[in-house]
XYZ file of C-alpha atoms in Angstrom:
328
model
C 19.953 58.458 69.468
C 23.887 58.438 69.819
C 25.511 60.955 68.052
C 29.098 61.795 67.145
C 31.857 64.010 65.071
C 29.943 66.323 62.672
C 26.923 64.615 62.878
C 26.937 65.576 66.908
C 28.044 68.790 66.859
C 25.116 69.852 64.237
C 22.198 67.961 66.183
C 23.592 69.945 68.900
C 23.468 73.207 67.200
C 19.931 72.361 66.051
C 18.936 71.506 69.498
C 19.889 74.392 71.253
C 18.918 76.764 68.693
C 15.474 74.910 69.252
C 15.542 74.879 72.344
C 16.315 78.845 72.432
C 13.411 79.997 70.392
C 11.302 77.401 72.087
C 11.966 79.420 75.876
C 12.435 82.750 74.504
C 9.237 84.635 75.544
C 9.044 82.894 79.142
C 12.747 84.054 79.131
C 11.993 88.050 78.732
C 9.275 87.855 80.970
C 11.620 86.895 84.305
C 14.540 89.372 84.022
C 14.089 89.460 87.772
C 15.492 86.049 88.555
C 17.279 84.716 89.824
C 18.029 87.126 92.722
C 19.620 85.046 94.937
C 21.761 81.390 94.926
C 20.268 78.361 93.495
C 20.422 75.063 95.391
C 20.720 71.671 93.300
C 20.592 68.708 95.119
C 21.932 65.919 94.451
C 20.416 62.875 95.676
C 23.845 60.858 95.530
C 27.258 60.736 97.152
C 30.040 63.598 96.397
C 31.909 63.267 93.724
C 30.382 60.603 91.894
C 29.004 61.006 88.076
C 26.265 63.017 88.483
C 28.867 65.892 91.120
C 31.212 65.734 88.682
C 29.155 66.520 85.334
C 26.469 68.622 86.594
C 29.499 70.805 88.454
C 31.051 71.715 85.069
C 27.815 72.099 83.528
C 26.642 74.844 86.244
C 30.061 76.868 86.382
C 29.507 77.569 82.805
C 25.749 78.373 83.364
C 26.508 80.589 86.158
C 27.570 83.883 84.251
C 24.135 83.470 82.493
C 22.269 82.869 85.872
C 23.898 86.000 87.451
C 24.124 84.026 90.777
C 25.905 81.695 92.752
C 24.604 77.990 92.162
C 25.463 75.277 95.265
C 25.013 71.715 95.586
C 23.543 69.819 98.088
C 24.092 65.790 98.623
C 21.761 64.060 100.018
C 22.279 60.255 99.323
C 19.787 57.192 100.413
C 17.073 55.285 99.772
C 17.885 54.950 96.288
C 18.135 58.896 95.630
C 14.321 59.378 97.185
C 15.763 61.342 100.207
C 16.979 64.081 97.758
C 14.036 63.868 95.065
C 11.712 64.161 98.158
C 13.861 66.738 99.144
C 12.846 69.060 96.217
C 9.388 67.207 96.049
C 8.210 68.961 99.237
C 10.423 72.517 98.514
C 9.035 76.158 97.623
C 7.924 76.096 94.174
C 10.184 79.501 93.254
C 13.014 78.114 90.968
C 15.404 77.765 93.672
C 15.520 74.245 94.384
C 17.059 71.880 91.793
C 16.991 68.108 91.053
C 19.548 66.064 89.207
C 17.372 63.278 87.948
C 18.069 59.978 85.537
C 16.244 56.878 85.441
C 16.826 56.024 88.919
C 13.576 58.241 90.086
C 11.193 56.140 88.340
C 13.231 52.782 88.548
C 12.655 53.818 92.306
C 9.072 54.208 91.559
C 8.412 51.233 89.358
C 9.931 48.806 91.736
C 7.427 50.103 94.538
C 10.288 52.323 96.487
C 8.701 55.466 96.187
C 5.277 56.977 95.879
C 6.262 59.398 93.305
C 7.765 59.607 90.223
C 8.755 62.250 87.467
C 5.624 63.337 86.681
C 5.417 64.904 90.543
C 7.610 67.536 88.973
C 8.318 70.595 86.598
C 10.760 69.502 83.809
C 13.452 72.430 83.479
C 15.849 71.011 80.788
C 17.479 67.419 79.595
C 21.217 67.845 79.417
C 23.289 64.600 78.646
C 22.995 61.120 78.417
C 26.493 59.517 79.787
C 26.768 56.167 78.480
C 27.277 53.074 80.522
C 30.632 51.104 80.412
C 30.452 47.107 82.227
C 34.026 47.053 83.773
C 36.545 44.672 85.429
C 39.609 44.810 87.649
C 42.862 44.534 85.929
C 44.099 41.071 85.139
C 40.356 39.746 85.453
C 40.222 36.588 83.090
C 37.109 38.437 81.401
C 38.537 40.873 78.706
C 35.223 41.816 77.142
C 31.749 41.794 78.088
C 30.977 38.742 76.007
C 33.507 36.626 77.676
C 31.460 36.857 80.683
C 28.397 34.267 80.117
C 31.300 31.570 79.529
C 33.268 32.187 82.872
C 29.925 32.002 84.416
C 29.425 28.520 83.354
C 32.953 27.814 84.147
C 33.210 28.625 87.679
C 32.736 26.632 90.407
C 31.929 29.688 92.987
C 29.739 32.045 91.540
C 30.739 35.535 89.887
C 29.670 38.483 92.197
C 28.462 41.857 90.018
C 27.762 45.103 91.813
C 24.755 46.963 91.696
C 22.820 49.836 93.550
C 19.663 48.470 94.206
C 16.556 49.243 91.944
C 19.198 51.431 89.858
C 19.781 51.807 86.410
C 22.695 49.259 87.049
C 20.633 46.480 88.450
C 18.052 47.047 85.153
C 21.178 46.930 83.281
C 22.740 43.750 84.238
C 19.484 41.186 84.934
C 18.943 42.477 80.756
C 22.277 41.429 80.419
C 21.609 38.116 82.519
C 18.952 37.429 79.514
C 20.370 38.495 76.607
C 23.344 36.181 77.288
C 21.897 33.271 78.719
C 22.966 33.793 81.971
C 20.343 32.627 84.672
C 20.257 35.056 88.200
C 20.806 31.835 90.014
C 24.045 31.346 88.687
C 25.515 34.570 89.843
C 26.048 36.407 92.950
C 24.808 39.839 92.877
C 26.042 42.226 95.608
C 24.291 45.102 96.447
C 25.977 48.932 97.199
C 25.076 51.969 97.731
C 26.659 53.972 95.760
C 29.109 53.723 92.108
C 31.796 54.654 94.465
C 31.398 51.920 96.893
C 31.296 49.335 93.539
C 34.640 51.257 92.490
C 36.385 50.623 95.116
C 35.462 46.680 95.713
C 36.390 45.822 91.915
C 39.731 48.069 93.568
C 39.769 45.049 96.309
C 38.709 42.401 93.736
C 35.896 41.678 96.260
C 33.705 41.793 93.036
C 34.240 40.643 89.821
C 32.101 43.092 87.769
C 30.276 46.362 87.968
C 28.353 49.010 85.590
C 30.458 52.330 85.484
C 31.259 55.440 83.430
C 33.910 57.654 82.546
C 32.916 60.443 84.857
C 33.253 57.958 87.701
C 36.380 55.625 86.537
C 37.705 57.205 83.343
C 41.424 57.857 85.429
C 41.121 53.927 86.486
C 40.840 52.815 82.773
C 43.832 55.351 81.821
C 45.763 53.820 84.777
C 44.831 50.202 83.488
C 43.405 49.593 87.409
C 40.371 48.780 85.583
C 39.375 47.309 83.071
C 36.424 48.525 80.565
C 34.890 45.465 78.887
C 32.754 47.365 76.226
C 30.555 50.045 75.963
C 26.676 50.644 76.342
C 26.263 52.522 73.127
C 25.641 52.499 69.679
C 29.069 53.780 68.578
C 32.745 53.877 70.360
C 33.419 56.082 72.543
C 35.821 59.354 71.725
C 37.628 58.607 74.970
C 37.728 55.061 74.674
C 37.729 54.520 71.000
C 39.659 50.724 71.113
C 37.039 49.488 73.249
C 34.095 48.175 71.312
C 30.666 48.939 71.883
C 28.315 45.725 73.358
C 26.724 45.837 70.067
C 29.786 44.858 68.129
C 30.035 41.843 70.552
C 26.663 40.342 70.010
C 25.151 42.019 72.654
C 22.243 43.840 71.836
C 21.708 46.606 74.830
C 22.372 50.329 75.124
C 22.499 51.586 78.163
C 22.903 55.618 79.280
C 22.022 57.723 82.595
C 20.115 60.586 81.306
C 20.885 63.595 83.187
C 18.629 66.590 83.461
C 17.432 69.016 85.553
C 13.254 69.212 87.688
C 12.046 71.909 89.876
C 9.138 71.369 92.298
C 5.870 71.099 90.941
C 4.028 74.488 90.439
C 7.046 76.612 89.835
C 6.474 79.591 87.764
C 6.839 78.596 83.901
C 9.569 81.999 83.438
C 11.347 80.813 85.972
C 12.278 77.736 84.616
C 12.730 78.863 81.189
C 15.606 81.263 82.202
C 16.927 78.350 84.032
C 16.774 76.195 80.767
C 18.088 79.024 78.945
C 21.431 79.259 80.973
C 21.654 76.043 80.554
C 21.215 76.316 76.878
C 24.096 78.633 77.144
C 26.412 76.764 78.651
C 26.521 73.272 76.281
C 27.342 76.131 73.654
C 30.930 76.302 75.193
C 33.239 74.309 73.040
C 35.738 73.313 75.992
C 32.874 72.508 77.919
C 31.288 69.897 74.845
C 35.017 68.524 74.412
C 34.984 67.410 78.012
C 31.488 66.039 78.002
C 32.408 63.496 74.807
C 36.119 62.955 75.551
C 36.000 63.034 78.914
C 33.494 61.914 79.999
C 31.727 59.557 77.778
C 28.755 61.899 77.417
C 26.312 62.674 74.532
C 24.320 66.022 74.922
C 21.058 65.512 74.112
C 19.362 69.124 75.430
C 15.742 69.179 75.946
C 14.100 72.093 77.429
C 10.932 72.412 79.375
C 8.030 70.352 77.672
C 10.515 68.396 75.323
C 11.862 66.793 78.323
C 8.654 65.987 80.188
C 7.614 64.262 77.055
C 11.289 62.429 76.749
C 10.583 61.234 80.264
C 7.387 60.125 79.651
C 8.311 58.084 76.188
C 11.036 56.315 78.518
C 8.814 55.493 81.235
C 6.498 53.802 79.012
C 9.150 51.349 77.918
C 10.720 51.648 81.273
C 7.755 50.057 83.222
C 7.351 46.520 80.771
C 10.738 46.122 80.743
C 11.417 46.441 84.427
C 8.186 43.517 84.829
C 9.770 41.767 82.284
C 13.129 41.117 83.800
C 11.438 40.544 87.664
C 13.181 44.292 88.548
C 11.201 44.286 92.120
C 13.092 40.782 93.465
C-alpha cells in the first residue's frame, strides 16, 4: 500500500507505535546487547541503493544500539554470496542481512537452495519504488512510448537487467502488459544497478529499471531521463513524472528493504534490534529524506509482521515468476 502526505505520516505513526508495543517485553529482557559492533552485510556493490539507504537508516539507529554498526559488501551470484554469508553465521544478533525480493527471485528461479524462510525476520523498513529510465535525448519520453519504438526499429532495443532480479521480473511483466514479445528486444544482462547506470551514461543501452537512491542526481542533472514511476501515486521528489498507472500501464513495482538475522538467533536480541530501528524512522529529517529523496515509502514491520509480509509476497511471487518464464 503506497502512502503519502498526512495519510503517510499517520500509518507511520501507527506502525511504529505497533510495532513498539508489539517488541516491548523481548526488548527489557536483553539490556545486555548489543555489547559489541554489529556487522550488516550487504550482498551488493558499494554505494548502490541498498549502501546508501540502509547507511542513513543505521546512523540514526546507532545511538539506540549503543554500538558501532559496519557494513560489509559482498556482491555475486545474484546477492547469494552475502545471504549465504549470514546463512551460515553465529546465530547471536551480530550478523545482519539487507534483503528485498532478490533472495527469493534467486530462489524461485533455481539459483539458490534457500530462501527467506532460512532466516529470523528482524524488521521491514522501506519499500523504494522503482523508476524505468532513459538517457537524455532518448526518443522514448515515457514508459508507454516504449512498445511503439519497439515495433519501429529495425535493430532491436537493448534493456538492462541483473539477472533473476527484481528488474528482470519487472521488465518481461512489462514485455506483457504492453504487447511487447522477448524476441523483439535485446536484453543485456549486468551485474549490478551501477553497471546499468553507467551504460544508459554510454547509451550502450537504451533502457534500465532504477531508483532515486541510485540515479536521483542524474534525473536532477537531466543525464537521465525517468520515464514514469512504479507506484500508485507520484513521487514527492519527482512529482511531474507520472506514475505507470496513469499511462495505461498497470504494474507497481518496489524493492522492499528489511533487515534477517541467522536462523536461531535469540528472539530479545532481535527485538532490541527492531526496536532501534523503530527509533530511528521516528526522526523527521531522516523520513524527509526517505520520501523526497529517495523515492521511499516506510512501511516498518517488526519481527513476525515481516516474516508473514514475506511470506504473503512469496506466494504471489512464485506464479508470477512461472507465469512470465522468469528461469529463461
Amino acid at each position: 500500500m503506497a502512502c503519502s502526505g498526512r495519510g503517510a505520516l499517520r500509518y507511520l505513526k501507527i506502525a511504529i507505535a505497533s510495532g513498539l508495543l508489539l517488541i516491548a517485553n523481548w526488548a527489557i529482557a536483553s539490556d545486555s546487547f548489543p555489547q559489541e559492533e554489529i556487522s550488516v552485510v550487504i550482498p551488493y556493490m558499494a554505494g548502490g541503493p541498498s549502501d546508501v539507504l540502509l547507511r542513513d537508516i543505521f546512523k540514526a539507529a546507532q545511538p539506540y544500539l549503543g554500538q558501532s554498526v559496519s557494513v560489509e559488501y559482498m556482491p555475486g551470484s545474484g546477492a547469494i554470496l552475502g545471504a549465504r554469508r549470514v546463512l551460515e553465521a553465529a546465530p547471536d544478533g551480530y550478523t545482519l542481512l539487507v534483503c528485498h525480493q532478490s533472495l527469493d527471485l534467486a530462489y524461485l528461479a533455481g539459483q539458490a537452495s534457500f530462501n527467506h524462510t532460512h532466516f529470523a525476520p528482524v524488521a521491514m523498513l522501506i519499500r523504494t519504488v522503482s523508476i524505468p529510465t532513459t538517457y537524455a535525448g532518448h526518443r522514448a519520453q515515457r514508459a508507454s512510448d516504449i512498445a511503439a519504438l519497439v515495433n519501429q526499429r529495425s535493430t532491436p532495443l537493448a534493456f538492462g537487467v541483473t539477472r533473476h532480479s527484481n528488474d528482470h521480473l519487472f521488465w518481461l511483466q512489462f514485455f506483457e502488459q504492453s504487447g511487447i514479445s522477448p524476441a523483439d528486444v535485446l536484453v543485456v544482462h549486468f551485474p549490478s544497478m551501477s553497471s546499468q547506470v553507467e551504460a544508459l551514461l554510454a547509451h550502450e543501452i537504451d533502457f534500465a529499471l532504477l531508483d532515486m537512491p541510485s540515479t536521483g542526481q542524474l534525473y536532477a542533472s537531466h543525464a537521465l531521463t525517468p520515464l514514469g514511476v512504479a507506484a500508485s501515486e507520484r513521487l514527492p521528489g519527482l512529482p511531474r513524472i507520472e506514475t505507470l498507472s496513469e499511462q495505461g500501464i498497470d504494474l507497481v513495482n518496489t524493492a522492499d528493504r528489511g533487515l534477517l538475522a541467522p536462523l536461531d538467533t535469540p528472539p530479545e536480541r532481535l527485538a532490541t534490534l527492531a526496536n532501534a530501528l523503530a527509533q530511528a524512522l521516528n526522526d523527521t529529517s531522516l523520513r524527509y529524506r526517505l520520501a523526497h529523496d529517495y523515492g521511499s515509502l516506510i512501511d516498518y514491520r517488526p519481527l513476525a509482521a515481516y516474516g508473514d509480509y514475506l511470506n504473503e509476497q512469496f506466494y504471489k511471487l512464485a506464479p508470477l515468476a512461472e507465469h512470465v518464464h522468469f528461469r529463461r
